[in-house]
PDB file of C-alpha atoms in Angstrom:
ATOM      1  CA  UNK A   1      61.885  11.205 -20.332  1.00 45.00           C
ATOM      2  CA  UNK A   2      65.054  12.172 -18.826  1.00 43.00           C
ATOM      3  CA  UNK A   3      66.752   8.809 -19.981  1.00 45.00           C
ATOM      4  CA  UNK A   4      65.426   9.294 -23.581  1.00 42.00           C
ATOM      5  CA  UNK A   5      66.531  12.988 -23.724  1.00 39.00           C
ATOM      6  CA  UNK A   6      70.772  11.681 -22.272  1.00 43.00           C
ATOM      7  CA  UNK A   7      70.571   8.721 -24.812  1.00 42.00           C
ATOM      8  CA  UNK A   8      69.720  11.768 -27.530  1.00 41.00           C
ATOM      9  CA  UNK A   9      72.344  13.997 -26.376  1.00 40.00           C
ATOM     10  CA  UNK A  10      75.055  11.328 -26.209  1.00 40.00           C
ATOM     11  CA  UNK A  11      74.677  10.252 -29.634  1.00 42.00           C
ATOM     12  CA  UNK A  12      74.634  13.486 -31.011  1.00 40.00           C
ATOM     13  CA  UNK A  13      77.571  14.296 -29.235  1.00 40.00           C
ATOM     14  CA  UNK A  14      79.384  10.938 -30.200  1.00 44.00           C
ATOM     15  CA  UNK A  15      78.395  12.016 -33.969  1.00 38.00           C
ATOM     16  CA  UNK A  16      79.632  15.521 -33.873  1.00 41.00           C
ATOM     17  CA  UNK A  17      83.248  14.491 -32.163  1.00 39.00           C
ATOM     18  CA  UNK A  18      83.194  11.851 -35.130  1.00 40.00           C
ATOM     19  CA  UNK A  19      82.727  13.375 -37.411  1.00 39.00           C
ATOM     20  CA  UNK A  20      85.444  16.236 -36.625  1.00 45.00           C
ATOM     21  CA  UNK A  21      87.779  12.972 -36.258  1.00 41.00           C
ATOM     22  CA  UNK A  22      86.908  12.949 -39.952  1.00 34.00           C
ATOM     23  CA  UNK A  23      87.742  16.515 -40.849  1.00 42.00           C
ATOM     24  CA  UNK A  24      90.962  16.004 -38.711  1.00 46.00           C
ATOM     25  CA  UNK A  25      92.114  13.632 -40.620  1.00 37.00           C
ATOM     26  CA  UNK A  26      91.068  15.002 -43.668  1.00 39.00           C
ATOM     27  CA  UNK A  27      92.889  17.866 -43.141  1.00 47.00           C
ATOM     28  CA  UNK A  28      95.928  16.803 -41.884  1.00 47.00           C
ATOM     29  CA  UNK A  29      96.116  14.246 -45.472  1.00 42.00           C
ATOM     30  CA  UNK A  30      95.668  17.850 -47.253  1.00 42.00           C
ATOM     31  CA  UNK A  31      98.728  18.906 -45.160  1.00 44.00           C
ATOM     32  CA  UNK A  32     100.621  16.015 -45.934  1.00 40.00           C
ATOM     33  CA  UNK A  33      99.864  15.589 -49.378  1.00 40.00           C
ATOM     34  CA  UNK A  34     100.429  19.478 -49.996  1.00 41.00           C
ATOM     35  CA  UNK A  35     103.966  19.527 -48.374  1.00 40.00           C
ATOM     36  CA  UNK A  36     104.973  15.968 -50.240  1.00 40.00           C
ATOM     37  CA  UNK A  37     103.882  18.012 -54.141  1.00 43.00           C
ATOM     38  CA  UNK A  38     105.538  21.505 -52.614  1.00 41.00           C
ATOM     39  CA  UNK A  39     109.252  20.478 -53.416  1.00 37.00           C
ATOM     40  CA  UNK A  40     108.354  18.799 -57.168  1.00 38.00           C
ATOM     41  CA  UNK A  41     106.116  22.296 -57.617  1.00 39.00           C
ATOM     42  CA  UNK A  42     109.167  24.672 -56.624  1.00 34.00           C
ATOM     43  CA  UNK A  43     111.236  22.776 -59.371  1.00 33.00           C
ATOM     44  CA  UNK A  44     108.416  23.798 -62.530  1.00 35.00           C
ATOM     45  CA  UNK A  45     109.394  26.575 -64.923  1.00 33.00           C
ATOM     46  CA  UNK A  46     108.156  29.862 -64.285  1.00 34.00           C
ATOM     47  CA  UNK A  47     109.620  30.074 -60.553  1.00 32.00           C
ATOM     48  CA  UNK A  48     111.636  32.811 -60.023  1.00 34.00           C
ATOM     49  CA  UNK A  49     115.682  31.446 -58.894  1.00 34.00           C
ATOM     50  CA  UNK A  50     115.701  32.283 -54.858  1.00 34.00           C
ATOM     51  CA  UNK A  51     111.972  32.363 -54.648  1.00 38.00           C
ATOM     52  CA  UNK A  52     110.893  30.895 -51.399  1.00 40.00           C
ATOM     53  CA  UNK A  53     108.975  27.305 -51.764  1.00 43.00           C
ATOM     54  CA  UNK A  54     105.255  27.918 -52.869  1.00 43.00           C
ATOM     55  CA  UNK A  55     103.747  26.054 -50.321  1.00 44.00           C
ATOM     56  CA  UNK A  56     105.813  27.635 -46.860  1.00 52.00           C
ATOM     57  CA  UNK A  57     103.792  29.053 -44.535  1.00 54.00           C
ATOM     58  CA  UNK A  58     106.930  31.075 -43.012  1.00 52.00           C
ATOM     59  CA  UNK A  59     106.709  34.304 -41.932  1.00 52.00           C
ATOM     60  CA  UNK A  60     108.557  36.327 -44.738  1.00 56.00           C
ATOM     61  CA  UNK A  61     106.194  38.299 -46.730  1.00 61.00           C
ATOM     62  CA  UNK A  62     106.586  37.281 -51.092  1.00 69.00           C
ATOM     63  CA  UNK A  63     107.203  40.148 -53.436  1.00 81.00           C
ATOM     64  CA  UNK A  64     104.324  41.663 -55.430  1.00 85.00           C
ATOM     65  CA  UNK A  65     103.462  39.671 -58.078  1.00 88.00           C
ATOM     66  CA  UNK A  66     101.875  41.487 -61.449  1.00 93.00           C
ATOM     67  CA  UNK A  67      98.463  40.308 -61.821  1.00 90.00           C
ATOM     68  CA  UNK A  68      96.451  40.618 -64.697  1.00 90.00           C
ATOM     69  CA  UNK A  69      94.793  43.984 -65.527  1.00 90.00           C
ATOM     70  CA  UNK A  70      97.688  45.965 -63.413  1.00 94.00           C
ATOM     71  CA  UNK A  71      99.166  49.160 -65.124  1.00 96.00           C
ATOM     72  CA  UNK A  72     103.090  49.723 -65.224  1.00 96.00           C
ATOM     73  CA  UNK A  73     104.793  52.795 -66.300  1.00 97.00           C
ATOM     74  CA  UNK A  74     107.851  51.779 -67.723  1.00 97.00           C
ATOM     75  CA  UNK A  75     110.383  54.827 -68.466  1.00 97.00           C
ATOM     76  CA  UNK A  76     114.014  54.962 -70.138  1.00 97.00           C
ATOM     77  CA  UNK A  77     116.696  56.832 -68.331  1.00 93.00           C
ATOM     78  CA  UNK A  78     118.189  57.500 -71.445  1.00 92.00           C
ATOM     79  CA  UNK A  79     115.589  57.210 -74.189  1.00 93.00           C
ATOM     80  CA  UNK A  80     112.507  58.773 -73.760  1.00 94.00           C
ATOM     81  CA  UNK A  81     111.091  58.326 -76.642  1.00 95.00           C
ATOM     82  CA  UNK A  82     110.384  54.423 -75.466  1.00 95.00           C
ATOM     83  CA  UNK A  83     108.716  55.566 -72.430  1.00 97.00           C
ATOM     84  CA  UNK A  84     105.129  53.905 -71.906  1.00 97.00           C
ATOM     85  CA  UNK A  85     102.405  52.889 -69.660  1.00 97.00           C
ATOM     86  CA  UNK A  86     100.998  49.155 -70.650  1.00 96.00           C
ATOM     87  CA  UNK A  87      98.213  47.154 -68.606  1.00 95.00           C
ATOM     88  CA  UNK A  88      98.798  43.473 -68.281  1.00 95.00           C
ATOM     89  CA  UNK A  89      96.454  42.006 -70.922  1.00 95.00           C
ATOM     90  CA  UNK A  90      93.860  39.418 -69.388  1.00 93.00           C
ATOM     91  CA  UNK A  91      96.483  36.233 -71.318  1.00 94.00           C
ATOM     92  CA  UNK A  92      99.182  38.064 -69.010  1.00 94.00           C
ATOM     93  CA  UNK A  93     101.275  39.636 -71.869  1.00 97.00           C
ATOM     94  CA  UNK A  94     101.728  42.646 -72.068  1.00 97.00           C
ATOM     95  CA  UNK A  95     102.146  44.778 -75.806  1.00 96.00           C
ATOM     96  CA  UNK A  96     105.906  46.554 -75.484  1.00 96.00           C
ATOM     97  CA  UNK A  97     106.250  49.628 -77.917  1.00 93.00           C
ATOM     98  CA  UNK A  98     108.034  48.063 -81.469  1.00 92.00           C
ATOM     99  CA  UNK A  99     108.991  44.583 -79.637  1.00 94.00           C
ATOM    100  CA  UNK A 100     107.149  41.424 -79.353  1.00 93.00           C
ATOM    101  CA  UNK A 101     104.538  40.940 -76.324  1.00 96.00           C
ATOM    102  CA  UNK A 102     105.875  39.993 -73.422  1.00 96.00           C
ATOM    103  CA  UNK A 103     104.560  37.493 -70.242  1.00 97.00           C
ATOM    104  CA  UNK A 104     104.333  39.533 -67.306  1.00 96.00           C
ATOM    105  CA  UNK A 105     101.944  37.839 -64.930  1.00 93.00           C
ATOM    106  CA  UNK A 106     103.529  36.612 -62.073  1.00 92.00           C
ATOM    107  CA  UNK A 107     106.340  38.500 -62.503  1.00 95.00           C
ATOM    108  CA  UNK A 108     108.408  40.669 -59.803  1.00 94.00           C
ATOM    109  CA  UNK A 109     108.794  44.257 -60.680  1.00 95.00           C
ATOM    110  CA  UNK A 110     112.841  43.296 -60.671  1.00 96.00           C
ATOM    111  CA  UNK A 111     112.013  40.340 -62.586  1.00 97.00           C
ATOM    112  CA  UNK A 112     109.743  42.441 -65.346  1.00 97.00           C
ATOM    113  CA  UNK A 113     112.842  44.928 -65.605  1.00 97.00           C
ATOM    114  CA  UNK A 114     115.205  42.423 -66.221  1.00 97.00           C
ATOM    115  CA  UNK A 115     113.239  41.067 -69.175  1.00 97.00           C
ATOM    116  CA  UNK A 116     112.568  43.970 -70.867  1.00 97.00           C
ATOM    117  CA  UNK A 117     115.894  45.705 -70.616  1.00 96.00           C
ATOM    118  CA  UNK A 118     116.773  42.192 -72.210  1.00 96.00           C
ATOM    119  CA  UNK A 119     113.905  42.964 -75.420  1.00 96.00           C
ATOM    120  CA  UNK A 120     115.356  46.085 -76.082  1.00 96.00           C
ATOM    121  CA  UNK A 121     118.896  45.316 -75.745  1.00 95.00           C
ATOM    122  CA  UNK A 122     118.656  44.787 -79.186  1.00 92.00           C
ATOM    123  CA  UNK A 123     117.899  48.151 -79.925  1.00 92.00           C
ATOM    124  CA  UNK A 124     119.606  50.195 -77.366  1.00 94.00           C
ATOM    125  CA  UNK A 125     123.014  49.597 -75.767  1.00 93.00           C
ATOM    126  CA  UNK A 126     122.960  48.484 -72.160  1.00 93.00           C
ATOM    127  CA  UNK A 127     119.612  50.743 -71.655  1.00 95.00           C
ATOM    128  CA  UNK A 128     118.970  51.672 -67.895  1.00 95.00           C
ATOM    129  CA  UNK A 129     114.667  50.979 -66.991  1.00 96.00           C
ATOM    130  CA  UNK A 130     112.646  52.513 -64.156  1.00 96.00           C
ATOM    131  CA  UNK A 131     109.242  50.187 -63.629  1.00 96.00           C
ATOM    132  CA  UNK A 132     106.552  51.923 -61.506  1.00 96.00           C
ATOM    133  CA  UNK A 133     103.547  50.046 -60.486  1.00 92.00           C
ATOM    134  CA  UNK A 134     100.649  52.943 -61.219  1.00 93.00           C
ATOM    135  CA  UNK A 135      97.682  50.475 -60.729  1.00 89.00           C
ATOM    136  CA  UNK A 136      97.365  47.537 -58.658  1.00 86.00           C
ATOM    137  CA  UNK A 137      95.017  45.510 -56.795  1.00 80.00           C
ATOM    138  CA  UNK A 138      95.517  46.329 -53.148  1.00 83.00           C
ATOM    139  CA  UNK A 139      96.017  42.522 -50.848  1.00 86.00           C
ATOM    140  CA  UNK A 140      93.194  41.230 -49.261  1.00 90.00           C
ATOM    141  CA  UNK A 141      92.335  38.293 -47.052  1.00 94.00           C
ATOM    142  CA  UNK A 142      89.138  36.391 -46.787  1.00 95.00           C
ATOM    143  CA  UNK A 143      87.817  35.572 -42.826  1.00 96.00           C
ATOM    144  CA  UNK A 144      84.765  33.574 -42.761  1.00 95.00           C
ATOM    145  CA  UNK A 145      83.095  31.410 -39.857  1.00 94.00           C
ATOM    146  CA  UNK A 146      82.818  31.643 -36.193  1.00 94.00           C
ATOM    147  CA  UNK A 147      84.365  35.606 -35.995  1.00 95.00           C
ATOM    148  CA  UNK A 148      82.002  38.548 -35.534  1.00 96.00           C
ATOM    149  CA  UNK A 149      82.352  40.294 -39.407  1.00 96.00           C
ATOM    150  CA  UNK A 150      82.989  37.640 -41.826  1.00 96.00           C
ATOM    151  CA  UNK A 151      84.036  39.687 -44.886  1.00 95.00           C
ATOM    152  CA  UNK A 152      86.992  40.811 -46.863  1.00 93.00           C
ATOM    153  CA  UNK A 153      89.658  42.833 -45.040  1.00 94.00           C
ATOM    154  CA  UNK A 154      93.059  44.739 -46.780  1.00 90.00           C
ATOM    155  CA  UNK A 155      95.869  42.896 -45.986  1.00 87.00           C
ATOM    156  CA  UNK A 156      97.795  45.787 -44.575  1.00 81.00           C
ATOM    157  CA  UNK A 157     101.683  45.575 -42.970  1.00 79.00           C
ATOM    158  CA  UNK A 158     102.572  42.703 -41.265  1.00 84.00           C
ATOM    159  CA  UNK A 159      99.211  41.207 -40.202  1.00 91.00           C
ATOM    160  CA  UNK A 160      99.354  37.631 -38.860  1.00 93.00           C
ATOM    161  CA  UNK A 161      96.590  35.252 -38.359  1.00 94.00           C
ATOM    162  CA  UNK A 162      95.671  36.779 -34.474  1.00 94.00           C
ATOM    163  CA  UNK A 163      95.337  39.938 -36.051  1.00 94.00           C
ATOM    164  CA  UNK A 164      93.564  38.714 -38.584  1.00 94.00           C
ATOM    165  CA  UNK A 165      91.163  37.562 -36.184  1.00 95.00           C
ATOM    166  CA  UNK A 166      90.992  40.972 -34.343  1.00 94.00           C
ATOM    167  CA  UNK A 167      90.337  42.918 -37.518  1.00 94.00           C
ATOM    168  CA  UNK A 168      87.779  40.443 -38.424  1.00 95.00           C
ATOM    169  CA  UNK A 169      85.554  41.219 -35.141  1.00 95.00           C
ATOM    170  CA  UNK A 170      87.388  38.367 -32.673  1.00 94.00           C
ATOM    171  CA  UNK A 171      86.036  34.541 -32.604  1.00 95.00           C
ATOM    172  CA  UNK A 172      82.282  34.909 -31.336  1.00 94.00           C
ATOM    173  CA  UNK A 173      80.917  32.648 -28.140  1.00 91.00           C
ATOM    174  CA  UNK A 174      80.724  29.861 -30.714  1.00 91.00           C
ATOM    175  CA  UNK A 175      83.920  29.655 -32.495  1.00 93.00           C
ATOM    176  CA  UNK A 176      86.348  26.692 -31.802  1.00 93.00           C
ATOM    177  CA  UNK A 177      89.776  28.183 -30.957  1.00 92.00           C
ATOM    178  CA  UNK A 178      91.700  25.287 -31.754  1.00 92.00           C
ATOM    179  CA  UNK A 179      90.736  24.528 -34.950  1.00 93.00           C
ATOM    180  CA  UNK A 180      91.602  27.664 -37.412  1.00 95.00           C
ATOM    181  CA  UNK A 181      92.325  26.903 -40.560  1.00 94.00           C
ATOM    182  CA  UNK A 182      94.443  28.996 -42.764  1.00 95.00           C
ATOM    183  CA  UNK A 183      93.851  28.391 -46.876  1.00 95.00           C
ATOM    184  CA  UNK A 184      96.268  29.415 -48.976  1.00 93.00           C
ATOM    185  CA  UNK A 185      96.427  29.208 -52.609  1.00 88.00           C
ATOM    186  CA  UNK A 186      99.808  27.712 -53.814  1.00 84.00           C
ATOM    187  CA  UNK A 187      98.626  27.713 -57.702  1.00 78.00           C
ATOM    188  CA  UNK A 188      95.598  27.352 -59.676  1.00 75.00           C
ATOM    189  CA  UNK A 189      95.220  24.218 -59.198  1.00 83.00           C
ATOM    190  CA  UNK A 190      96.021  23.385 -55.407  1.00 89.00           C
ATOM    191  CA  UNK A 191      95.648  25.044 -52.335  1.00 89.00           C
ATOM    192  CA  UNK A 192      97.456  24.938 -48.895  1.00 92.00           C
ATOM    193  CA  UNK A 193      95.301  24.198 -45.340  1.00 92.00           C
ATOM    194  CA  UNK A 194      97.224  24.593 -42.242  1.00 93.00           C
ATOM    195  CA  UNK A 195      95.373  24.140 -38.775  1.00 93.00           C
ATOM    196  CA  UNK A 196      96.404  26.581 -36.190  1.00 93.00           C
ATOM    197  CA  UNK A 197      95.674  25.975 -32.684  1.00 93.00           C
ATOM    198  CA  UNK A 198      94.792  29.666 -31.573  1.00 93.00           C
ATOM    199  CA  UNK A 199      93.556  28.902 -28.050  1.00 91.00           C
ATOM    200  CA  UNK A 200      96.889  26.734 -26.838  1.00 90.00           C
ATOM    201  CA  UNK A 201      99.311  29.666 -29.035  1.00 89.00           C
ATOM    202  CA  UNK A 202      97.510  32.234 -27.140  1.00 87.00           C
ATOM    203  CA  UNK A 203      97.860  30.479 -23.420  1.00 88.00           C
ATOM    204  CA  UNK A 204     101.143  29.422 -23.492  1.00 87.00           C
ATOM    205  CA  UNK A 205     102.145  32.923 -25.126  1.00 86.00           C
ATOM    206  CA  UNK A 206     103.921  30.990 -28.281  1.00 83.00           C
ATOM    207  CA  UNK A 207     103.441  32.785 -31.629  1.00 83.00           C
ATOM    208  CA  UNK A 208     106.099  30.692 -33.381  1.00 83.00           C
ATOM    209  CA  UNK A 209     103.118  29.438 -35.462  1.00 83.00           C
ATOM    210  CA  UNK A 210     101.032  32.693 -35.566  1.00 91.00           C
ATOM    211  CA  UNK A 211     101.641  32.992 -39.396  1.00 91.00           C
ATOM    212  CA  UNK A 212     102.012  36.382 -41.059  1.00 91.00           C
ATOM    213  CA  UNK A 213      99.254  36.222 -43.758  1.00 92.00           C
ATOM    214  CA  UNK A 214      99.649  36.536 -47.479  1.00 90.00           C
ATOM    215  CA  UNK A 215      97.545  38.412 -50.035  1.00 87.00           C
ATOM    216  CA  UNK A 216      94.350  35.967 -50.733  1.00 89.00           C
ATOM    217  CA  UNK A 217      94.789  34.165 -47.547  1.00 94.00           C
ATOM    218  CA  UNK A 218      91.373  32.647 -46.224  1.00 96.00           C
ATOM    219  CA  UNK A 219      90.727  32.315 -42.294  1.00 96.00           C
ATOM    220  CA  UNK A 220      88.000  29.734 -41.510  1.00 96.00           C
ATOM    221  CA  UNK A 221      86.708  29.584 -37.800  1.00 95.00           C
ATOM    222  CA  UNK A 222      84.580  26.548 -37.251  1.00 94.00           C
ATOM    223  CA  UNK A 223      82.065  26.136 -34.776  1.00 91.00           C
ATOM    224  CA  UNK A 224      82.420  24.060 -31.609  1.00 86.00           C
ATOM    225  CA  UNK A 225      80.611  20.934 -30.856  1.00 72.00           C
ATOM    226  CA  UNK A 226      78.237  22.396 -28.461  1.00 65.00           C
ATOM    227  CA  UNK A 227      77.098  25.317 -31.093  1.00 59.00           C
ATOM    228  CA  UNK A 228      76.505  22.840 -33.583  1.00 60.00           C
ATOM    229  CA  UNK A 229      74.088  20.681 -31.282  1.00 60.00           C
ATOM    230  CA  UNK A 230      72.350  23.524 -29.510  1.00 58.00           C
ATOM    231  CA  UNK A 231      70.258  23.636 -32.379  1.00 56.00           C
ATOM    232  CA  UNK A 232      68.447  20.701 -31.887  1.00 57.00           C
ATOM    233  CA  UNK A 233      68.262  20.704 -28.177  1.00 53.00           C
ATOM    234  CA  UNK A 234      67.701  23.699 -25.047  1.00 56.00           C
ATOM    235  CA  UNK A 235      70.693  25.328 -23.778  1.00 48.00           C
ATOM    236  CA  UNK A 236      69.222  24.077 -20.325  1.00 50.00           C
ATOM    237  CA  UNK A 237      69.055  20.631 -21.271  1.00 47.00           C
ATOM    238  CA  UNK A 238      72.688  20.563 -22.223  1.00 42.00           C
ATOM    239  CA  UNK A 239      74.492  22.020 -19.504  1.00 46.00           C
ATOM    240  CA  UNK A 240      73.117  19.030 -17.233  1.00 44.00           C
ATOM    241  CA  UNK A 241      75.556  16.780 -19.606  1.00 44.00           C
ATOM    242  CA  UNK A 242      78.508  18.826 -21.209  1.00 45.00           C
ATOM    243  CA  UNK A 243      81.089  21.195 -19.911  1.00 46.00           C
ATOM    244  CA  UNK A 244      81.400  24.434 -22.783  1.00 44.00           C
ATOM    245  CA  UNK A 245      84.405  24.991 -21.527  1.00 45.00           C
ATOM    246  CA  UNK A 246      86.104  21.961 -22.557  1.00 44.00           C
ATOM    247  CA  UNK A 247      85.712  23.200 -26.321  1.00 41.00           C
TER     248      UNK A 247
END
């Protein structure tokens, strides 16, 4: 019985560590193939001049970006009368008092101010515009997995992925510490994975690589190969075979 029961365990074993070879590699193609599109993606139309490239994972914190259904208050220094509040419509225009609609989605407040002093240039000479964001979706960032309250959190200051962690509950007895992933969304269509070894950042006290985290982040915390094995077989049974504290 006790031969059966170490052939059992041994396979299982040998399947979970291959098949997180697979996921390795996986995601370490992602990375590749996400940093290789990053530099023909910064050169597209519609990125602002000085931006930094979509896909870095540095530590410098974009500028807020108007999002559909936001509401501006845009107001004239000089000419009141042209004063308004506008919501960004859900095509990402937004309807500008006797001008033509204008795209605003994805634009800086700086960048929005620019453009419509330019619309109404042609009515007003050199006019001077105040933009005030009145209504905005606050940041957020997703952590799901192995941490003690998977949920949404506000993305508040300067929060990196450690304290992302923390706010999130801290990795349970289960999670894999050297295997968070950190999903960000470059555009619509791709999105950025990074794999963050938390355990070895945290021992040898480097947090060159503890990323500041960006509004819609997503923090995944997998499971370690013993969790996902102690399903099928006693905790007892186990510890005759495998050290935990390997993982």
């Amino acid at each position: 019985m006790k031969r059966v029961l170490t052939c059992t365990v041994i396979a299982l074993v040998g399947f979970a560590v291959q098949a997180g070879s697979v996921a390795a590699v996986a995601q370490e193609q992602m990375k590749v193939t996400s940093t290789s599109q990053g530099a023909a993606e910064a050169t597209k139309s519609g990125i602002a001049d000085g931006a930094s490239s979509p896909d870095e994972m540095g530590n410098r914190r974009p500028l807020y970006r108007l999002r559909k259904s936001d509401v501006i208050e845009i107001k004239f220094n000089f000419a009141s009368e042209f004063d308004q509040t506008l919501s960004v419509q859900p095509d990402g225009f937004i309807a500008l008092r006797d001008m033509d609609e204008l795209y605003a989605e994805g634009l800086t407040v700086a960048e929005l101010r620019g453009a419509v002093r330019q619309a109404y240039a042609t009515t007003l000479h050199e006019p001077e515009v105040t933009i005030n964001l009145k209504e905005f979706e606050k940041p957020y960032f997703m952590a799901t997995g192995a941490v003690a309250r998977p949920g949404k959190y506000e993305l508040r200051g300067d929060a990196t992925v450690t304290e992302g962690v923390a706010l999130a509950g801290g990795f349970t007895e289960q999670a894999k510490h050297s295997e968070v992933v950190l999903f960000r969304r470059i555009s619509e269509e791709r999105t950025e994975a990074r794999v963050l070894n938390v355990k070895q950042m945290l021992k040898a006290h480097n947090l060159a690589e503890d990323f500041h985290l960006r509004a819609g982040d997503l923090l995944y915390v997998p499971q370690n190969v013993i969790s996902k094995i102690r399903r099928y077989l006693p905790t007892s049974s186990l510890s005759t075979y495998v050290n935990p504290t390997q993982f």
